[in-house]
PDB file of C-alpha atoms and ligand atoms in Angstrom:
ATOM      1  CA  MET A  62      36.253 287.741 -43.090  1.00  0.00           C
ATOM      2  CA  THR A  63      37.533 288.408 -38.503  1.00  0.00           C
ATOM      3  CA  ALA A  64      35.289 287.846 -36.402  1.00  0.00           C
ATOM      4  CA  ASP A  65      34.408 290.748 -34.108  1.00  0.00           C
ATOM      5  CA  VAL A  66      34.749 289.305 -31.347  1.00  0.00           C
ATOM      6  CA  THR A  67      33.963 291.382 -28.899  1.00  0.00           C
ATOM      7  CA  ALA A  68      30.120 291.456 -30.440  1.00  0.00           C
ATOM      8  CA  LEU A  69      30.208 287.714 -30.236  1.00  0.00           C
ATOM      9  CA  ALA A  70      31.203 287.306 -27.127  1.00  0.00           C
ATOM     10  CA  ALA A  71      28.798 290.260 -25.681  1.00  0.00           C
ATOM     11  CA  ARG A  72      26.127 287.460 -28.086  1.00  0.00           C
ATOM     12  CA  LEU A  73      27.112 284.750 -25.939  1.00  0.00           C
ATOM     13  CA  ASP A  74      27.025 286.696 -22.277  1.00  0.00           C
ATOM     14  CA  GLU A  75      23.305 288.471 -22.911  1.00  0.00           C
ATOM     15  CA  ALA A  76      22.493 285.084 -23.593  1.00  0.00           C
ATOM     16  CA  ALA A  77      23.456 283.864 -20.552  1.00  0.00           C
ATOM     17  CA  ARG A  78      23.154 286.524 -18.652  1.00  0.00           C
ATOM     18  CA  THR A  79      18.888 285.909 -19.972  1.00  0.00           C
ATOM     19  CA  ALA A  80      19.016 282.725 -19.962  1.00  0.00           C
ATOM     20  CA  THR A  81      17.778 282.458 -24.201  1.00  0.00           C
ATOM     21  CA  ALA A  82      18.407 280.414 -27.001  1.00  0.00           C
ATOM     22  CA  ILE A  83      20.669 281.904 -29.485  1.00  0.00           C
ATOM     23  CA  PRO A  84      21.403 280.916 -33.045  1.00  0.00           C
ATOM     24  CA  GLN A  85      24.842 279.474 -33.086  1.00  0.00           C
ATOM     25  CA  LEU A  86      27.734 282.085 -34.656  1.00  0.00           C
ATOM     26  CA  SER A  87      28.911 279.548 -37.482  1.00  0.00           C
ATOM     27  CA  ASP A  88      25.329 279.889 -38.422  1.00  0.00           C
ATOM     28  CA  GLU A  89      26.341 284.049 -39.848  1.00  0.00           C
ATOM     29  CA  GLN A  90      30.071 283.499 -39.898  1.00  0.00           C
ATOM     30  CA  PRO A  91      33.356 281.303 -39.619  1.00  0.00           C
ATOM     31  CA  LEU A  92      34.683 281.645 -37.001  1.00  0.00           C
ATOM     32  CA  THR A  93      38.634 279.780 -36.552  1.00  0.00           C
ATOM     33  CA  LEU A  94      39.422 277.873 -33.728  1.00  0.00           C
ATOM     34  CA  ASP A  95      41.499 280.992 -32.510  1.00  0.00           C
ATOM     35  CA  GLU A  96      38.977 283.005 -33.003  1.00  0.00           C
ATOM     36  CA  ALA A  97      36.234 281.017 -31.051  1.00  0.00           C
ATOM     37  CA  TYR A  98      39.500 280.953 -27.995  1.00  0.00           C
ATOM     38  CA  GLU A  99      39.562 284.826 -28.132  1.00  0.00           C
ATOM     39  CA  VAL A 100      35.406 284.998 -28.001  1.00  0.00           C
ATOM     40  CA  GLN A 101      35.811 282.701 -24.593  1.00  0.00           C
ATOM     41  CA  HIS A 102      38.263 284.709 -23.497  1.00  0.00           C
ATOM     42  CA  THR A 103      36.189 288.405 -23.923  1.00  0.00           C
ATOM     43  CA  GLY A 104      33.158 286.586 -22.307  1.00  0.00           C
ATOM     44  CA  ILE A 105      35.776 285.469 -19.316  1.00  0.00           C
ATOM     45  CA  ALA A 106      36.963 289.091 -18.947  1.00  0.00           C
ATOM     46  CA  LEU A 107      32.905 290.178 -18.886  1.00  0.00           C
ATOM     47  CA  ARG A 108      32.401 287.969 -16.283  1.00  0.00           C
ATOM     48  CA  ALA A 109      35.161 289.900 -14.800  1.00  0.00           C
ATOM     49  CA  GLY A 110      34.194 292.801 -15.104  1.00  0.00           C
ATOM     50  CA  ARG A 111      30.772 292.156 -13.274  1.00  0.00           C
ATOM     51  CA  GLY A 112      33.529 290.974 -10.150  1.00  0.00           C
ATOM     52  CA  ASP A 113      33.112 287.055 -11.110  1.00  0.00           C
ATOM     53  CA  THR A 114      36.701 285.390 -10.848  1.00  0.00           C
ATOM     54  CA  VAL A 115      38.143 282.532 -13.029  1.00  0.00           C
ATOM     55  CA  VAL A 116      39.068 279.221 -10.246  1.00  0.00           C
ATOM     56  CA  GLY A 117      39.858 276.449 -12.943  1.00  0.00           C
ATOM     57  CA  VAL A 118      39.346 274.924 -16.145  1.00  0.00           C
ATOM     58  CA  LYS A 119      37.717 272.176 -17.301  1.00  0.00           C
ATOM     59  CA  LEU A 120      38.017 269.272 -20.132  1.00  0.00           C
ATOM     60  CA  GLY A 121      35.409 268.467 -23.098  1.00  0.00           C
ATOM     61  CA  PHE A 122      35.387 265.718 -25.589  1.00  0.00           C
ATOM     62  CA  THR A 123      37.106 263.654 -22.842  1.00  0.00           C
ATOM     63  CA  SER A 124      35.290 260.501 -23.945  1.00  0.00           C
ATOM     64  CA  LYS A 125      35.455 258.942 -26.776  1.00  0.00           C
ATOM     65  CA  ALA A 126      31.890 258.255 -27.272  1.00  0.00           C
ATOM     66  CA  LYS A 127      31.473 262.481 -27.307  1.00  0.00           C
ATOM     67  CA  ALA A 128      34.245 262.346 -28.997  1.00  0.00           C
ATOM     68  CA  ALA A 129      33.408 260.666 -32.195  1.00  0.00           C
ATOM     69  CA  GLN A 130      30.286 262.307 -31.932  1.00  0.00           C
ATOM     70  CA  MET A 131      31.730 266.185 -32.842  1.00  0.00           C
ATOM     71  CA  GLY A 132      33.903 263.929 -35.255  1.00  0.00           C
ATOM     72  CA  VAL A 133      36.859 265.985 -33.362  1.00  0.00           C
ATOM     73  CA  SER A 134      40.427 264.358 -32.194  1.00  0.00           C
ATOM     74  CA  ASP A 135      41.872 266.594 -29.319  1.00  0.00           C
ATOM     75  CA  VAL A 136      40.078 267.721 -25.979  1.00  0.00           C
ATOM     76  CA  ILE A 137      38.750 271.567 -26.234  1.00  0.00           C
ATOM     77  CA  VAL A 138      39.238 274.010 -22.773  1.00  0.00           C
ATOM     78  CA  GLY A 139      37.265 276.095 -20.756  1.00  0.00           C
ATOM     79  CA  GLN A 140      37.106 278.159 -18.317  1.00  0.00           C
ATOM     80  CA  LEU A 141      35.592 278.026 -14.446  1.00  0.00           C
ATOM     81  CA  THR A 142      34.153 280.957 -12.736  1.00  0.00           C
ATOM     82  CA  ALA A 143      33.020 281.951  -8.837  1.00  0.00           C
ATOM     83  CA  SER A 144      29.759 281.930  -9.163  1.00  0.00           C
ATOM     84  CA  MET A 145      29.330 278.834 -11.710  1.00  0.00           C
ATOM     85  CA  ARG A 146      30.408 276.874  -7.970  1.00  0.00           C
ATOM     86  CA  ALA A 147      27.540 275.388  -6.288  1.00  0.00           C
ATOM     87  CA  GLU A 148      28.167 273.623  -2.647  1.00  0.00           C
ATOM     88  CA  ASP A 149      28.324 270.650  -2.114  1.00  0.00           C
ATOM     89  CA  GLY A 150      24.354 268.864  -0.769  1.00  0.00           C
ATOM     90  CA  GLY A 151      23.746 272.558  -2.168  1.00  0.00           C
ATOM     91  CA  THR A 152      21.344 274.402  -4.168  1.00  0.00           C
ATOM     92  CA  VAL A 153      21.971 275.278  -7.804  1.00  0.00           C
ATOM     93  CA  ASP A 154      19.734 277.780 -10.130  1.00  0.00           C
ATOM     94  CA  VAL A 155      18.735 276.104 -13.459  1.00  0.00           C
ATOM     95  CA  GLY A 156      16.114 279.422 -13.685  1.00  0.00           C
ATOM     96  CA  THR A 157      19.396 281.171 -14.827  1.00  0.00           C
ATOM     97  CA  MET A 158      19.793 278.452 -17.677  1.00  0.00           C
ATOM     98  CA  VAL A 159      18.497 277.661 -20.487  1.00  0.00           C
ATOM     99  CA  HIS A 160      18.166 274.287 -21.229  1.00  0.00           C
ATOM    100  CA  PRO A 161      21.045 272.151 -18.445  1.00  0.00           C
ATOM    101  CA  ARG A 162      22.464 269.553 -18.334  1.00  0.00           C
ATOM    102  CA  ILE A 163      24.119 267.719 -15.362  1.00  0.00           C
ATOM    103  CA  GLU A 164      27.684 264.974 -15.405  1.00  0.00           C
ATOM    104  CA  PRO A 165      29.324 263.899 -13.227  1.00  0.00           C
ATOM    105  CA  GLU A 166      33.189 263.788 -13.897  1.00  0.00           C
ATOM    106  CA  VAL A 167      36.442 263.308 -11.491  1.00  0.00           C
ATOM    107  CA  ALA A 168      37.715 267.187 -10.063  1.00  0.00           C
ATOM    108  CA  PHE A 169      41.246 268.222  -9.266  1.00  0.00           C
ATOM    109  CA  ARG A 170      43.246 270.337  -7.217  1.00  0.00           C
ATOM    110  CA  LEU A 171      46.993 272.194  -7.794  1.00  0.00           C
ATOM    111  CA  GLY A 172      48.672 272.698  -4.903  1.00  0.00           C
ATOM    112  CA  ALA A 173      51.232 274.226  -7.274  1.00  0.00           C
ATOM    113  CA  ASP A 174      51.055 276.472 -10.626  1.00  0.00           C
ATOM    114  CA  ILE A 175      51.275 274.637 -13.925  1.00  0.00           C
ATOM    115  CA  ASP A 176      53.373 276.111 -15.811  1.00  0.00           C
ATOM    116  CA  PRO A 177      52.887 275.290 -19.046  1.00  0.00           C
ATOM    117  CA  GLN A 178      56.049 276.706 -21.218  1.00  0.00           C
ATOM    118  CA  ASP A 179      58.036 274.625 -18.758  1.00  0.00           C
ATOM    119  CA  PRO A 180      57.611 271.512 -20.690  1.00  0.00           C
ATOM    120  CA  VAL A 181      60.355 269.701 -17.581  1.00  0.00           C
ATOM    121  CA  VAL A 182      58.622 269.366 -14.680  1.00  0.00           C
ATOM    122  CA  ASP A 183      55.802 267.411 -14.899  1.00  0.00           C
ATOM    123  CA  PRO A 184      52.178 269.481 -14.822  1.00  0.00           C
ATOM    124  CA  LEU A 185      50.977 265.940 -12.611  1.00  0.00           C
ATOM    125  CA  ALA A 186      53.126 267.320  -9.668  1.00  0.00           C
ATOM    126  CA  ALA A 187      50.723 270.292  -9.325  1.00  0.00           C
ATOM    127  CA  VAL A 188      47.840 268.094  -8.587  1.00  0.00           C
ATOM    128  CA  THR A 189      47.799 267.740  -4.661  1.00  0.00           C
ATOM    129  CA  ASP A 190      43.366 267.013  -4.372  1.00  0.00           C
ATOM    130  CA  VAL A 191      40.958 264.501  -6.057  1.00  0.00           C
ATOM    131  CA  ALA A 192      37.572 264.546  -5.419  1.00  0.00           C
ATOM    132  CA  PRO A 193      33.996 263.546  -7.275  1.00  0.00           C
ATOM    133  CA  ALA A 194      31.968 265.748  -9.068  1.00  0.00           C
ATOM    134  CA  LEU A 195      29.186 266.689 -10.786  1.00  0.00           C
ATOM    135  CA  GLU A 196      29.210 269.889 -14.078  1.00  0.00           C
ATOM    136  CA  ILE A 197      25.868 271.308 -15.859  1.00  0.00           C
ATOM    137  CA  ILE A 198      26.261 272.817 -19.044  1.00  0.00           C
ATOM    138  CA  ASP A 199      24.221 274.360 -19.847  1.00  0.00           C
ATOM    139  CA  SER A 200      25.111 275.695 -23.857  1.00  0.00           C
ATOM    140  CA  ARG A 201      23.832 278.575 -24.856  1.00  0.00           C
ATOM    141  CA  TYR A 202      23.007 277.407 -28.723  1.00  0.00           C
ATOM    142  CA  ARG A 203      19.342 276.725 -29.385  1.00  0.00           C
ATOM    143  CA  ASP A 204      18.737 273.173 -28.738  1.00  0.00           C
ATOM    144  CA  PHE A 205      22.039 272.912 -28.271  1.00  0.00           C
ATOM    145  CA  ARG A 206      23.162 272.152 -31.361  1.00  0.00           C
ATOM    146  CA  PHE A 207      26.754 273.338 -32.022  1.00  0.00           C
ATOM    147  CA  SER A 208      29.701 273.615 -34.205  1.00  0.00           C
ATOM    148  CA  LEU A 209      33.433 272.602 -32.635  1.00  0.00           C
ATOM    149  CA  HIS A 210      34.284 276.671 -32.741  1.00  0.00           C
ATOM    150  CA  ASP A 211      30.649 277.756 -31.364  1.00  0.00           C
ATOM    151  CA  VAL A 212      31.097 275.769 -27.926  1.00  0.00           C
ATOM    152  CA  VAL A 213      34.444 276.441 -27.355  1.00  0.00           C
ATOM    153  CA  ALA A 214      33.756 280.203 -27.968  1.00  0.00           C
ATOM    154  CA  ASP A 215      30.264 279.089 -25.336  1.00  0.00           C
ATOM    155  CA  ASP A 216      32.423 278.524 -22.658  1.00  0.00           C
ATOM    156  CA  THR A 217      32.464 274.621 -23.402  1.00  0.00           C
ATOM    157  CA  SER A 218      28.820 275.035 -22.281  1.00  0.00           C
ATOM    158  CA  ALA A 219      30.163 275.341 -18.174  1.00  0.00           C
ATOM    159  CA  ALA A 220      27.226 276.633 -16.248  1.00  0.00           C
ATOM    160  CA  GLY A 221      27.680 275.383 -13.136  1.00  0.00           C
ATOM    161  CA  PHE A 222      29.347 272.734 -10.945  1.00  0.00           C
ATOM    162  CA  VAL A 223      30.252 270.788  -7.801  1.00  0.00           C
ATOM    163  CA  ILE A 224      32.868 269.298  -5.714  1.00  0.00           C
ATOM    164  CA  GLY A 225      32.888 266.423  -3.008  1.00  0.00           C
ATOM    165  CA  PRO A 226      35.185 266.089  -0.341  1.00  0.00           C
ATOM    166  CA  TRP A 227      38.782 266.780  -1.278  1.00  0.00           C
ATOM    167  CA  ARG A 228      41.100 264.271  -0.822  1.00  0.00           C
ATOM    168  CA  ARG A 229      45.080 263.761  -0.839  1.00  0.00           C
ATOM    169  CA  LEU A 230      45.576 262.672  -4.287  1.00  0.00           C
ATOM    170  CA  GLY A 231      48.422 259.833  -3.074  1.00  0.00           C
ATOM    171  CA  ASP A 232      46.281 259.130  -0.461  1.00  0.00           C
ATOM    172  CA  VAL A 233      44.141 257.803  -3.033  1.00  0.00           C
ATOM    173  CA  ARG A 234      45.884 256.628  -5.047  1.00  0.00           C
ATOM    174  CA  SER A 235      47.431 254.259  -2.739  1.00  0.00           C
ATOM    175  CA  GLU A 236      44.008 252.861  -2.445  1.00  0.00           C
ATOM    176  CA  ILE A 237      42.611 252.887  -5.762  1.00  0.00           C
ATOM    177  CA  ASP A 238      43.113 252.404  -9.172  1.00  0.00           C
ATOM    178  CA  LEU A 239      42.094 256.358 -10.080  1.00  0.00           C
ATOM    179  CA  ALA A 240      42.074 255.079 -14.081  1.00  0.00           C
ATOM    180  CA  ASN A 241      39.420 252.950 -14.026  1.00  0.00           C
ATOM    181  CA  ALA A 242      36.763 253.450 -10.592  1.00  0.00           C
ATOM    182  CA  ALA A 243      33.229 253.166 -10.978  1.00  0.00           C
ATOM    183  CA  VAL A 244      30.181 255.962 -11.826  1.00  0.00           C
ATOM    184  CA  VAL A 245      26.987 256.540 -10.940  1.00  0.00           C
ATOM    185  CA  LEU A 246      24.555 259.022 -11.781  1.00  0.00           C
ATOM    186  CA  GLU A 247      21.615 259.141  -9.748  1.00  0.00           C
ATOM    187  CA  VAL A 248      18.437 261.725  -9.795  1.00  0.00           C
ATOM    188  CA  ASP A 249      15.752 261.705  -7.333  1.00  0.00           C
ATOM    189  CA  GLY A 250      17.390 258.373  -5.845  1.00  0.00           C
ATOM    190  CA  GLU A 251      16.758 256.777  -9.721  1.00  0.00           C
ATOM    191  CA  VAL A 252      19.846 255.566 -11.619  1.00  0.00           C
ATOM    192  CA  ALA A 253      20.346 257.798 -14.342  1.00  0.00           C
ATOM    193  CA  GLY A 254      23.164 256.528 -15.551  1.00  0.00           C
ATOM    194  CA  THR A 255      26.308 254.119 -14.926  1.00  0.00           C
ATOM    195  CA  GLY A 256      30.137 254.138 -15.898  1.00  0.00           C
ATOM    196  CA  SER A 257      34.128 254.257 -15.424  1.00  0.00           C
ATOM    197  CA  THR A 258      36.216 257.500 -14.821  1.00  0.00           C
ATOM    198  CA  ALA A 259      38.692 254.772 -17.956  1.00  0.00           C
ATOM    199  CA  ALA A 260      35.036 257.380 -20.317  1.00  0.00           C
ATOM    200  CA  ILE A 261      38.227 259.949 -18.453  1.00  0.00           C
ATOM    201  CA  LEU A 262      40.830 259.999 -21.578  1.00  0.00           C
ATOM    202  CA  GLY A 263      41.571 256.419 -20.478  1.00  0.00           C
ATOM    203  CA  ASP A 264      42.455 257.987 -16.367  1.00  0.00           C
ATOM    204  CA  PRO A 265      41.642 261.414 -15.475  1.00  0.00           C
ATOM    205  CA  LEU A 266      45.378 261.738 -14.948  1.00  0.00           C
ATOM    206  CA  ARG A 267      46.081 262.512 -18.568  1.00  0.00           C
ATOM    207  CA  ALA A 268      43.147 265.518 -17.925  1.00  0.00           C
ATOM    208  CA  ILE A 269      46.409 267.334 -16.404  1.00  0.00           C
ATOM    209  CA  GLU A 270      48.818 266.528 -19.235  1.00  0.00           C
ATOM    210  CA  ALA A 271      46.101 267.576 -21.250  1.00  0.00           C
ATOM    211  CA  VAL A 272      45.141 271.273 -19.558  1.00  0.00           C
ATOM    212  CA  ALA A 273      48.835 272.585 -19.171  1.00  0.00           C
ATOM    213  CA  ARG A 274      49.515 271.382 -23.320  1.00  0.00           C
ATOM    214  CA  MET A 275      45.944 273.502 -24.094  1.00  0.00           C
ATOM    215  CA  ALA A 276      47.150 276.254 -21.738  1.00  0.00           C
ATOM    216  CA  ARG A 277      50.049 276.192 -23.542  1.00  0.00           C
ATOM    217  CA  GLN A 278      47.997 276.358 -26.927  1.00  0.00           C
ATOM    218  CA  HIS A 279      44.904 278.638 -25.677  1.00  0.00           C
ATOM    219  CA  SER A 280      47.013 281.094 -23.354  1.00  0.00           C
ATOM    220  CA  LEU A 281      45.514 279.888 -20.080  1.00  0.00           C
ATOM    221  CA  GLY A 282      46.563 280.290 -16.809  1.00  0.00           C
ATOM    222  CA  VAL A 283      46.590 277.536 -14.762  1.00  0.00           C
ATOM    223  CA  PRO A 284      48.312 278.863 -11.019  1.00  0.00           C
ATOM    224  CA  ALA A 285      48.763 276.876  -7.610  1.00  0.00           C
ATOM    225  CA  GLY A 286      44.586 276.557  -6.506  1.00  0.00           C
ATOM    226  CA  SER A 287      42.860 276.255  -9.527  1.00  0.00           C
ATOM    227  CA  ILE A 288      40.354 273.323 -10.082  1.00  0.00           C
ATOM    228  CA  ILE A 289      40.414 270.714 -13.092  1.00  0.00           C
ATOM    229  CA  LEU A 290      37.476 269.123 -14.092  1.00  0.00           C
ATOM    230  CA  ALA A 291      39.011 266.708 -16.188  1.00  0.00           C
ATOM    231  CA  GLY A 292      35.503 265.099 -18.091  1.00  0.00           C
ATOM    232  CA  ALA A 293      32.792 263.025 -18.013  1.00  0.00           C
ATOM    233  CA  ALA A 294      32.427 259.866 -16.817  1.00  0.00           C
ATOM    234  CA  THR A 295      29.107 259.160 -18.067  1.00  0.00           C
ATOM    235  CA  ALA A 296      26.480 260.612 -20.835  1.00  0.00           C
ATOM    236  CA  ALA A 297      24.279 264.685 -19.170  1.00  0.00           C
ATOM    237  CA  VAL A 298      21.076 264.103 -18.222  1.00  0.00           C
ATOM    238  CA  PRO A 299      18.960 267.094 -18.534  1.00  0.00           C
ATOM    239  CA  LEU A 300      18.468 268.368 -14.764  1.00  0.00           C
ATOM    240  CA  THR A 301      14.553 270.339 -13.802  1.00  0.00           C
ATOM    241  CA  ALA A 302      13.911 271.329 -10.492  1.00  0.00           C
ATOM    242  CA  GLY A 303      13.187 270.470  -8.078  1.00  0.00           C
ATOM    243  CA  SER A 304      16.281 267.445  -8.617  1.00  0.00           C
ATOM    244  CA  VAL A 305      18.700 266.036  -6.127  1.00  0.00           C
ATOM    245  CA  VAL A 306      21.216 264.551  -7.759  1.00  0.00           C
ATOM    246  CA  GLU A 307      24.626 262.361  -6.772  1.00  0.00           C
ATOM    247  CA  ALA A 308      27.187 261.196  -8.075  1.00  0.00           C
ATOM    248  CA  SER A 309      29.421 258.179  -6.791  1.00  0.00           C
ATOM    249  CA  VAL A 310      33.165 257.375  -7.591  1.00  0.00           C
ATOM    250  CA  ALA A 311      33.803 254.021  -5.577  1.00  0.00           C
ATOM    251  CA  GLY A 312      36.700 254.119  -3.898  1.00  0.00           C
ATOM    252  CA  LEU A 313      36.103 258.425  -3.856  1.00  0.00           C
ATOM    253  CA  GLY A 314      33.010 258.976  -2.701  1.00  0.00           C
ATOM    254  CA  ARG A 315      30.110 260.784  -3.483  1.00  0.00           C
ATOM    255  CA  VAL A 316      28.379 264.360  -4.289  1.00  0.00           C
ATOM    256  CA  VAL A 317      25.377 265.954  -3.499  1.00  0.00           C
ATOM    257  CA  VAL A 318      23.227 268.442  -6.024  1.00  0.00           C
ATOM    258  CA  THR A 319      19.718 269.965  -6.256  1.00  0.00           C
ATOM    259  CA  ALA A 320      18.361 271.950  -8.513  1.00  0.00           C
ATOM    260  CA  GLY A 321      16.468 274.947  -7.880  1.00  0.00           C
ATOM    261  CA  LYS A 322      14.227 277.781  -9.934  1.00  0.00           C
ATOM    262  CA  ALA A 323      15.625 280.773  -8.411  1.00  0.00           C
ATOM    263  CA  GLY A 324      16.055 282.967 -11.943  1.00  0.00           C
ATOM    264  CA  HIS A 325      17.653 285.823 -13.047  1.00  0.00           C
ATOM    265  CA  ASP A 326      17.021 288.915 -10.757  1.00  0.00           C
ATOM    266  CA  GLY A 327      15.388 291.993 -13.346  1.00  0.00           C
TER     267      GLY A 327
HETATM  268  O1  0L1 B 648      32.116 269.465 -20.112  1.00  0.00           O
HETATM  269  C1  0L1 B 648      31.481 268.946 -21.196  1.00  0.00           C
HETATM  270  O2  0L1 B 648      32.139 267.920 -21.765  1.00  0.00           O
HETATM  271  C2  0L1 B 648      31.111 269.828 -22.789  1.00  0.00           C
HETATM  272  C3  0L1 B 648      32.237 269.439 -23.407  1.00  0.00           C
HETATM  273  C4  0L1 B 648      30.680 270.590 -24.521  1.00  0.00           C
HETATM  274  C5  0L1 B 648      29.657 270.063 -25.373  1.00  0.00           C
HETATM  275  C6  0L1 B 648      29.203 269.774 -24.615  1.00  0.00           C
HETATM  276  O3  0L1 B 648      28.071 270.589 -24.147  1.00  0.00           O
HETATM  277  O4  0L1 B 648      28.022 268.714 -25.066  1.00  0.00           O
HETATM  278 MG1   MG B 649      31.407 268.160 -18.349  1.00  0.00          MG
END
């Protein structure tokens, strides 16, 4: 049976807009991986129709622990939109989310396009900046449970992100080993997780090659200016209204956000 991509994307979109958990799509009918990405792209088009814009991409299942938990051997890719972004030091509205979690990440910014069709040019050459980041993930599925294809359709649980101060990648690489920098996640001043950037594909810079490959396989554009969230350095923790969350990456910097609760309009 061929999936009704438009209807499935609309179902997920409604779930996100109303902060209402829904059953996994695959409970009803199995989706192929290609169909799941089609659902994701259709959902992003729905957001674009409301004036939102794609500003980057994110990878999921970049840690061995998460990949093993899901029984997968490759990363997944989702899309970040302007409306998902909260300012460093600002507030993220958890009232618009179902059951948000937050995780510390490393973000990259492109100074040039990544052309996924060009196998000659090293995609790493397109990266100009790096920053500590926080990602807010929020599965639109009940109990945060999903199959691989369900979570791809659900834009890999993308819901929010915060980017700390950008630094030139070349400067940072001359100062620290970006492949093994200590990461600390704090909630309300208490340590909620510790890890290393090594948890991100062994080296967060490997995310760039992975993004180029995923862009080629799943027809994504990654133009100059795009933000790339490379993956999480610790497990995600629940994000509740009133919490102040800070991530620090040793030698790179820190980023902070407060969870507020205004909720959806109407
Ligand atoms: O950013 C992530 O690693 C999330 C990927 C999707 C799986 C999840 O929601 O935990
Ligand atoms: Mg993430």
